[in-house]
Amino acid sequence: MKSSPSLFLRAVALIPIFASAVAFANPAAGSASGPTPEAALRLLLEGNQRFIQGTVRHPHQTAERRKETSAGQAPFAVVLTCADSRLSPEIVFDQGLGDLFVVRNAGNLLSDHVIGSIEYAVEHLHAPLIVVMGHTRCGAVAAAVAGGEAGGHVQSIVDSLAFVVAAARARGGDTADQAEQINARMSADALAASDPVLAKAVAAGKLKVVGARYNLATGVVEWLP
Ligand SMILES: [Zn+2]
């Protein structure tokens, strides 16, 4: 048949278009070029394992990577964590330049500025994963558990954690230990439900939000249920 070759050529030409249409239609897929939420989480798990075991690779920290990322960024995860000097997401997850979009403040608190930064990373940079990571022996949480006057602007941090401490006391057990977990968990839940950007991305299967706690002594990132 005379039309066969041209039909074949047309079919070949359609493959890339079809493939990208599938990527957009697949609810498990992230952006067309980036990893899925599950694959992004796996990258962090593997990096943390290397950090714990002392087999770090220090990926993406070359002059070449710096040059490459100067033109644009496509981080595969957003990490909201505490400003504590004893943890740094790029170190504890063994990542490099352009890998993580990091937002930090004492107590890893949510605010409009924080949520806006995260929305930017999800909507414009297509990050498929958000990790809200508290940590053991968090000074902000300890101050909130202790109560009293913190003084200066630190008081606003303590005030923001009051409901977390109340929830931790209601749960029982070690209040600080519970509060560290509840703080990360509640913030992760709030981000996953945040309108108009994040909740929509979660519903579309393009974004996953997880809570975690970093152990200062062992280097282990505990993923919170
Ligand atoms: Zn802290």
PDB file of C-alpha atoms and ligand atoms in Angstrom:
ATOM      1  CA  MET A   1       0.000   0.000   0.000  1.00  0.00           C
ATOM      2  CA  LYS A   2       1.238   3.396  -0.987  1.00  0.00           C
ATOM      3  CA  SER A   3       0.189   5.108   2.224  1.00  0.00           C
ATOM      4  CA  SER A   4       2.081   2.750   4.558  1.00  0.00           C
ATOM      5  CA  PRO A   5       5.479   4.528   4.600  1.00  0.00           C
ATOM      6  CA  SER A   6       3.932   7.928   5.247  1.00  0.00           C
ATOM      7  CA  LEU A   7       1.704   6.516   7.993  1.00  0.00           C
ATOM      8  CA  PHE A   8       4.771   4.932   9.564  1.00  0.00           C
ATOM      9  CA  LEU A   9       6.707   8.213   9.454  1.00  0.00           C
ATOM     10  CA  ARG A  10       3.793  10.064  10.952  1.00  0.00           C
ATOM     11  CA  ALA A  11       3.570   7.513  13.760  1.00  0.00           C
ATOM     12  CA  VAL A  12       7.290   7.925  14.529  1.00  0.00           C
ATOM     13  CA  ALA A  13       6.947  11.689  14.554  1.00  0.00           C
ATOM     14  CA  LEU A  14       4.059  11.423  17.030  1.00  0.00           C
ATOM     15  CA  ILE A  15       5.980   9.325  19.549  1.00  0.00           C
ATOM     16  CA  PRO A  16       7.592  12.241  21.453  1.00  0.00           C
ATOM     17  CA  ILE A  17       4.280  14.096  21.621  1.00  0.00           C
ATOM     18  CA  PHE A  18       2.478  10.960  22.774  1.00  0.00           C
ATOM     19  CA  ALA A  19       5.171  10.247  25.375  1.00  0.00           C
ATOM     20  CA  SER A  20       4.891  13.715  26.890  1.00  0.00           C
ATOM     21  CA  ALA A  21       1.084  13.502  26.840  1.00  0.00           C
ATOM     22  CA  VAL A  22       1.352  10.256  28.813  1.00  0.00           C
ATOM     23  CA  ALA A  23       3.730  11.897  31.286  1.00  0.00           C
ATOM     24  CA  PHE A  24       1.223  14.693  31.918  1.00  0.00           C
ATOM     25  CA  ALA A  25      -1.731  12.317  32.100  1.00  0.00           C
ATOM     26  CA  ASN A  26      -0.030   9.907  34.497  1.00  0.00           C
ATOM     27  CA  PRO A  27      -1.033  10.994  38.014  1.00  0.00           C
ATOM     28  CA  ALA A  28       2.131   9.425  39.448  1.00  0.00           C
ATOM     29  CA  ALA A  29       4.454  11.452  37.243  1.00  0.00           C
ATOM     30  CA  GLY A  30       6.169  14.656  38.318  1.00  0.00           C
ATOM     31  CA  SER A  31       7.236  17.235  35.750  1.00  0.00           C
ATOM     32  CA  ALA A  32       8.090  15.957  32.257  1.00  0.00           C
ATOM     33  CA  SER A  33      11.822  15.953  32.972  1.00  0.00           C
ATOM     34  CA  GLY A  34      12.000  15.600  36.771  1.00  0.00           C
ATOM     35  CA  PRO A  35      11.542  12.609  39.060  1.00  0.00           C
ATOM     36  CA  THR A  36       8.208  11.453  40.450  1.00  0.00           C
ATOM     37  CA  PRO A  37       7.480  12.263  44.136  1.00  0.00           C
ATOM     38  CA  GLU A  38       8.348   8.664  45.030  1.00  0.00           C
ATOM     39  CA  ALA A  39      11.640   8.742  43.108  1.00  0.00           C
ATOM     40  CA  ALA A  40      12.550  12.060  44.772  1.00  0.00           C
ATOM     41  CA  LEU A  41      11.915  10.561  48.205  1.00  0.00           C
ATOM     42  CA  ARG A  42      14.101   7.598  47.272  1.00  0.00           C
ATOM     43  CA  LEU A  43      16.968   9.954  46.322  1.00  0.00           C
ATOM     44  CA  LEU A  44      16.779  11.544  49.786  1.00  0.00           C
ATOM     45  CA  LEU A  45      16.606   8.157  51.552  1.00  0.00           C
ATOM     46  CA  GLU A  46      19.665   6.924  49.661  1.00  0.00           C
ATOM     47  CA  GLY A  47      21.583  10.149  50.327  1.00  0.00           C
ATOM     48  CA  ASN A  48      20.826   9.952  54.050  1.00  0.00           C
ATOM     49  CA  GLN A  49      21.997   6.325  54.082  1.00  0.00           C
ATOM     50  CA  ARG A  50      25.321   7.395  52.531  1.00  0.00           C
ATOM     51  CA  PHE A  51      25.633  10.161  55.144  1.00  0.00           C
ATOM     52  CA  ILE A  52      24.941   7.761  58.035  1.00  0.00           C
ATOM     53  CA  GLN A  53      27.364   5.155  56.724  1.00  0.00           C
ATOM     54  CA  GLY A  54      30.130   7.622  55.842  1.00  0.00           C
ATOM     55  CA  THR A  55      30.001   6.795  52.136  1.00  0.00           C
ATOM     56  CA  VAL A  56      29.077  10.289  50.932  1.00  0.00           C
ATOM     57  CA  ARG A  57      29.636  11.204  47.299  1.00  0.00           C
ATOM     58  CA  HIS A  58      29.241  15.006  47.556  1.00  0.00           C
ATOM     59  CA  PRO A  59      27.347  15.007  44.264  1.00  0.00           C
ATOM     60  CA  HIS A  60      26.808  18.116  42.171  1.00  0.00           C
ATOM     61  CA  GLN A  61      29.444  20.224  43.881  1.00  0.00           C
ATOM     62  CA  THR A  62      31.817  20.760  40.977  1.00  0.00           C
ATOM     63  CA  ALA A  63      32.588  23.954  39.041  1.00  0.00           C
ATOM     64  CA  GLU A  64      30.841  22.315  36.105  1.00  0.00           C
ATOM     65  CA  ARG A  65      27.631  21.877  38.113  1.00  0.00           C
ATOM     66  CA  ARG A  66      27.848  25.474  39.294  1.00  0.00           C
ATOM     67  CA  LYS A  67      28.077  26.636  35.693  1.00  0.00           C
ATOM     68  CA  GLU A  68      25.299  24.310  34.585  1.00  0.00           C
ATOM     69  CA  THR A  69      22.868  25.455  37.298  1.00  0.00           C
ATOM     70  CA  SER A  70      23.622  29.162  36.871  1.00  0.00           C
ATOM     71  CA  ALA A  71      21.251  29.144  33.890  1.00  0.00           C
ATOM     72  CA  GLY A  72      18.311  27.739  35.853  1.00  0.00           C
ATOM     73  CA  GLN A  73      17.241  25.433  38.645  1.00  0.00           C
ATOM     74  CA  ALA A  74      15.099  22.321  38.903  1.00  0.00           C
ATOM     75  CA  PRO A  75      15.401  21.110  42.518  1.00  0.00           C
ATOM     76  CA  PHE A  76      13.904  17.665  43.090  1.00  0.00           C
ATOM     77  CA  ALA A  77      12.790  18.419  46.651  1.00  0.00           C
ATOM     78  CA  VAL A  78      11.827  21.266  48.949  1.00  0.00           C
ATOM     79  CA  VAL A  79      13.071  20.969  52.529  1.00  0.00           C
ATOM     80  CA  LEU A  80      11.585  23.111  55.273  1.00  0.00           C
ATOM     81  CA  THR A  81      13.732  22.682  58.342  1.00  0.00           C
ATOM     82  CA  CYS A  82      15.146  24.369  61.431  1.00  0.00           C
ATOM     83  CA  ALA A  83      17.935  26.963  61.294  1.00  0.00           C
ATOM     84  CA  ASP A  84      19.962  24.877  63.789  1.00  0.00           C
ATOM     85  CA  SER A  85      23.656  24.855  62.796  1.00  0.00           C
ATOM     86  CA  ARG A  86      23.986  21.123  63.389  1.00  0.00           C
ATOM     87  CA  LEU A  87      21.930  20.099  60.400  1.00  0.00           C
ATOM     88  CA  SER A  88      22.066  21.124  56.795  1.00  0.00           C
ATOM     89  CA  PRO A  89      19.835  19.371  54.264  1.00  0.00           C
ATOM     90  CA  GLU A  90      22.518  19.233  51.565  1.00  0.00           C
ATOM     91  CA  ILE A  91      24.873  17.525  54.020  1.00  0.00           C
ATOM     92  CA  VAL A  92      22.485  15.083  55.727  1.00  0.00           C
ATOM     93  CA  PHE A  93      20.964  14.035  52.383  1.00  0.00           C
ATOM     94  CA  ASP A  94      24.330  14.106  50.534  1.00  0.00           C
ATOM     95  CA  GLN A  95      23.158  16.438  47.751  1.00  0.00           C
ATOM     96  CA  GLY A  96      24.657  19.401  45.941  1.00  0.00           C
ATOM     97  CA  LEU A  97      23.982  22.591  44.003  1.00  0.00           C
ATOM     98  CA  GLY A  98      20.535  22.827  42.474  1.00  0.00           C
ATOM     99  CA  ASP A  99      19.215  19.662  44.159  1.00  0.00           C
ATOM    100  CA  LEU A 100      17.264  21.002  47.138  1.00  0.00           C
ATOM    101  CA  PHE A 101      15.140  24.109  47.584  1.00  0.00           C
ATOM    102  CA  VAL A 102      15.709  24.821  51.267  1.00  0.00           C
ATOM    103  CA  VAL A 103      13.618  27.038  53.538  1.00  0.00           C
ATOM    104  CA  ARG A 104      14.803  27.425  57.125  1.00  0.00           C
ATOM    105  CA  ASN A 105      13.886  29.202  60.321  1.00  0.00           C
ATOM    106  CA  ALA A 106      14.105  28.350  64.033  1.00  0.00           C
ATOM    107  CA  GLY A 107      11.486  25.690  64.706  1.00  0.00           C
ATOM    108  CA  ASN A 108      10.724  25.140  60.965  1.00  0.00           C
ATOM    109  CA  LEU A 109       7.611  27.276  61.287  1.00  0.00           C
ATOM    110  CA  LEU A 110       5.066  28.074  58.626  1.00  0.00           C
ATOM    111  CA  SER A 111       4.316  31.650  57.641  1.00  0.00           C
ATOM    112  CA  ASP A 112       3.080  33.362  54.498  1.00  0.00           C
ATOM    113  CA  HIS A 113       6.695  33.952  53.451  1.00  0.00           C
ATOM    114  CA  VAL A 114       7.558  30.303  53.975  1.00  0.00           C
ATOM    115  CA  ILE A 115       4.479  28.995  52.161  1.00  0.00           C
ATOM    116  CA  GLY A 116       5.047  31.492  49.334  1.00  0.00           C
ATOM    117  CA  SER A 117       8.636  30.289  48.918  1.00  0.00           C
ATOM    118  CA  ILE A 118       7.471  26.677  48.825  1.00  0.00           C
ATOM    119  CA  GLU A 119       4.681  27.464  46.345  1.00  0.00           C
ATOM    120  CA  TYR A 120       7.274  29.067  44.069  1.00  0.00           C
ATOM    121  CA  ALA A 121       9.383  25.904  44.131  1.00  0.00           C
ATOM    122  CA  VAL A 122       6.384  23.687  43.382  1.00  0.00           C
ATOM    123  CA  GLU A 123       4.597  25.804  40.819  1.00  0.00           C
ATOM    124  CA  HIS A 124       7.501  27.334  38.910  1.00  0.00           C
ATOM    125  CA  LEU A 125      10.370  24.912  39.512  1.00  0.00           C
ATOM    126  CA  HIS A 126       8.139  21.787  39.531  1.00  0.00           C
ATOM    127  CA  ALA A 127       9.617  20.299  42.709  1.00  0.00           C
ATOM    128  CA  PRO A 128       7.688  17.037  43.270  1.00  0.00           C
ATOM    129  CA  LEU A 129       8.416  16.591  46.996  1.00  0.00           C
ATOM    130  CA  ILE A 130       8.216  18.669  50.188  1.00  0.00           C
ATOM    131  CA  VAL A 131       9.921  17.461  53.361  1.00  0.00           C
ATOM    132  CA  VAL A 132       9.130  19.214  56.633  1.00  0.00           C
ATOM    133  CA  MET A 133      12.010  18.183  58.858  1.00  0.00           C
ATOM    134  CA  GLY A 134      12.195  18.855  62.573  1.00  0.00           C
ATOM    135  CA  HIS A 135      15.047  17.522  64.670  1.00  0.00           C
ATOM    136  CA  THR A 136      15.914  16.113  68.077  1.00  0.00           C
ATOM    137  CA  ARG A 137      16.843  18.531  70.874  1.00  0.00           C
ATOM    138  CA  CYS A 138      15.344  21.485  68.982  1.00  0.00           C
ATOM    139  CA  GLY A 139      15.961  24.689  70.945  1.00  0.00           C
ATOM    140  CA  ALA A 140      12.820  26.374  69.621  1.00  0.00           C
ATOM    141  CA  VAL A 141      10.664  23.458  70.718  1.00  0.00           C
ATOM    142  CA  ALA A 142      12.457  23.272  74.079  1.00  0.00           C
ATOM    143  CA  ALA A 143      11.803  26.985  74.673  1.00  0.00           C
ATOM    144  CA  ALA A 144       8.122  26.520  73.861  1.00  0.00           C
ATOM    145  CA  VAL A 145       7.876  23.514  76.203  1.00  0.00           C
ATOM    146  CA  ALA A 146       9.624  25.447  78.993  1.00  0.00           C
ATOM    147  CA  GLY A 147       7.212  28.376  78.553  1.00  0.00           C
ATOM    148  CA  GLY A 148       7.810  31.768  80.156  1.00  0.00           C
ATOM    149  CA  GLU A 149       9.131  34.902  78.506  1.00  0.00           C
ATOM    150  CA  ALA A 150      11.599  34.273  75.705  1.00  0.00           C
ATOM    151  CA  GLY A 151      12.224  37.970  75.073  1.00  0.00           C
ATOM    152  CA  GLY A 152      12.705  39.930  71.885  1.00  0.00           C
ATOM    153  CA  HIS A 153      11.386  38.503  68.653  1.00  0.00           C
ATOM    154  CA  VAL A 154      12.090  34.951  69.869  1.00  0.00           C
ATOM    155  CA  GLN A 155       8.783  35.250  71.705  1.00  0.00           C
ATOM    156  CA  SER A 156       6.933  35.083  68.383  1.00  0.00           C
ATOM    157  CA  ILE A 157       8.550  31.685  67.706  1.00  0.00           C
ATOM    158  CA  VAL A 158       7.560  30.387  71.133  1.00  0.00           C
ATOM    159  CA  ASP A 159       4.018  31.709  70.674  1.00  0.00           C
ATOM    160  CA  SER A 160       3.710  29.985  67.291  1.00  0.00           C
ATOM    161  CA  LEU A 161       4.652  26.665  68.892  1.00  0.00           C
ATOM    162  CA  ALA A 162       2.156  26.939  71.789  1.00  0.00           C
ATOM    163  CA  PHE A 163      -0.519  24.841  70.072  1.00  0.00           C
ATOM    164  CA  VAL A 164       2.068  22.168  69.237  1.00  0.00           C
ATOM    165  CA  VAL A 165       3.109  21.946  72.880  1.00  0.00           C
ATOM    166  CA  ALA A 166      -0.551  21.713  73.921  1.00  0.00           C
ATOM    167  CA  ALA A 167      -1.081  18.853  71.453  1.00  0.00           C
ATOM    168  CA  ALA A 168       2.090  17.134  72.724  1.00  0.00           C
ATOM    169  CA  ARG A 169       0.928  17.370  76.362  1.00  0.00           C
ATOM    170  CA  ALA A 170      -2.456  15.944  75.385  1.00  0.00           C
ATOM    171  CA  ARG A 171      -0.743  12.981  73.759  1.00  0.00           C
ATOM    172  CA  GLY A 172       1.372  12.216  76.854  1.00  0.00           C
ATOM    173  CA  GLY A 173       4.930  10.886  77.097  1.00  0.00           C
ATOM    174  CA  ASP A 174       7.986  13.110  76.735  1.00  0.00           C
ATOM    175  CA  THR A 175       6.573  16.514  75.753  1.00  0.00           C
ATOM    176  CA  ALA A 176       9.585  17.740  73.733  1.00  0.00           C
ATOM    177  CA  ASP A 177       9.898  14.434  71.901  1.00  0.00           C
ATOM    178  CA  GLN A 178       6.199  14.476  71.014  1.00  0.00           C
ATOM    179  CA  ALA A 179       6.249  18.180  70.125  1.00  0.00           C
ATOM    180  CA  GLU A 180       9.159  17.743  67.659  1.00  0.00           C
ATOM    181  CA  GLN A 181       7.167  15.095  65.814  1.00  0.00           C
ATOM    182  CA  ILE A 182       3.797  16.856  66.011  1.00  0.00           C
ATOM    183  CA  ASN A 183       5.312  20.140  64.794  1.00  0.00           C
ATOM    184  CA  ALA A 184       6.704  18.570  61.611  1.00  0.00           C
ATOM    185  CA  ARG A 185       3.625  16.393  61.069  1.00  0.00           C
ATOM    186  CA  MET A 186       1.132  19.243  61.477  1.00  0.00           C
ATOM    187  CA  SER A 187       3.109  21.542  59.163  1.00  0.00           C
ATOM    188  CA  ALA A 188       3.332  18.804  56.532  1.00  0.00           C
ATOM    189  CA  ASP A 189      -0.440  18.275  56.747  1.00  0.00           C
ATOM    190  CA  ALA A 190      -1.078  22.028  56.555  1.00  0.00           C
ATOM    191  CA  LEU A 191       1.125  22.353  53.451  1.00  0.00           C
ATOM    192  CA  ALA A 192      -0.559  19.401  51.746  1.00  0.00           C
ATOM    193  CA  ALA A 193      -3.929  21.084  52.317  1.00  0.00           C
ATOM    194  CA  SER A 194      -2.747  24.589  51.440  1.00  0.00           C
ATOM    195  CA  ASP A 195      -4.784  26.412  48.777  1.00  0.00           C
ATOM    196  CA  PRO A 196      -4.521  27.464  46.044  1.00  0.00           C
ATOM    197  CA  VAL A 197      -1.260  25.905  44.850  1.00  0.00           C
ATOM    198  CA  LEU A 198      -0.064  23.002  46.982  1.00  0.00           C
ATOM    199  CA  ALA A 199      -3.344  21.147  47.591  1.00  0.00           C
ATOM    200  CA  LYS A 200      -4.000  21.208  43.840  1.00  0.00           C
ATOM    201  CA  ALA A 201      -0.555  19.731  43.074  1.00  0.00           C
ATOM    202  CA  VAL A 202      -1.094  17.001  45.690  1.00  0.00           C
ATOM    203  CA  ALA A 203      -4.532  16.178  44.228  1.00  0.00           C
ATOM    204  CA  ALA A 204      -2.992  15.953  40.746  1.00  0.00           C
ATOM    205  CA  GLY A 205      -0.398  13.454  41.987  1.00  0.00           C
ATOM    206  CA  LYS A 206       2.453  15.848  41.132  1.00  0.00           C
ATOM    207  CA  LEU A 207       3.438  16.529  44.730  1.00  0.00           C
ATOM    208  CA  LYS A 208       4.002  14.576  47.912  1.00  0.00           C
ATOM    209  CA  VAL A 209       4.444  16.164  51.347  1.00  0.00           C
ATOM    210  CA  VAL A 210       6.176  14.213  54.113  1.00  0.00           C
ATOM    211  CA  GLY A 211       7.123  14.897  57.728  1.00  0.00           C
ATOM    212  CA  ALA A 212      10.501  13.895  59.117  1.00  0.00           C
ATOM    213  CA  ARG A 213      12.774  14.295  62.127  1.00  0.00           C
ATOM    214  CA  TYR A 214      16.546  14.437  61.990  1.00  0.00           C
ATOM    215  CA  ASN A 215      18.494  12.858  64.838  1.00  0.00           C
ATOM    216  CA  LEU A 216      21.446  15.117  65.725  1.00  0.00           C
ATOM    217  CA  ALA A 217      23.411  12.261  67.296  1.00  0.00           C
ATOM    218  CA  THR A 218      22.957   9.471  64.737  1.00  0.00           C
ATOM    219  CA  GLY A 219      22.402  11.431  61.506  1.00  0.00           C
ATOM    220  CA  VAL A 220      19.290   9.350  60.821  1.00  0.00           C
ATOM    221  CA  VAL A 221      16.282  11.024  59.208  1.00  0.00           C
ATOM    222  CA  GLU A 222      13.210   9.385  60.696  1.00  0.00           C
ATOM    223  CA  TRP A 223      10.196   9.555  58.362  1.00  0.00           C
ATOM    224  CA  LEU A 224       7.100  10.370  60.359  1.00  0.00           C
ATOM    225  CA  PRO A 225       3.920   8.356  59.738  1.00  0.00           C
TER     226      PRO A 225
HETATM  227 ZN    ZN B   1      15.651  23.472  65.970  1.00  0.00          ZN
END
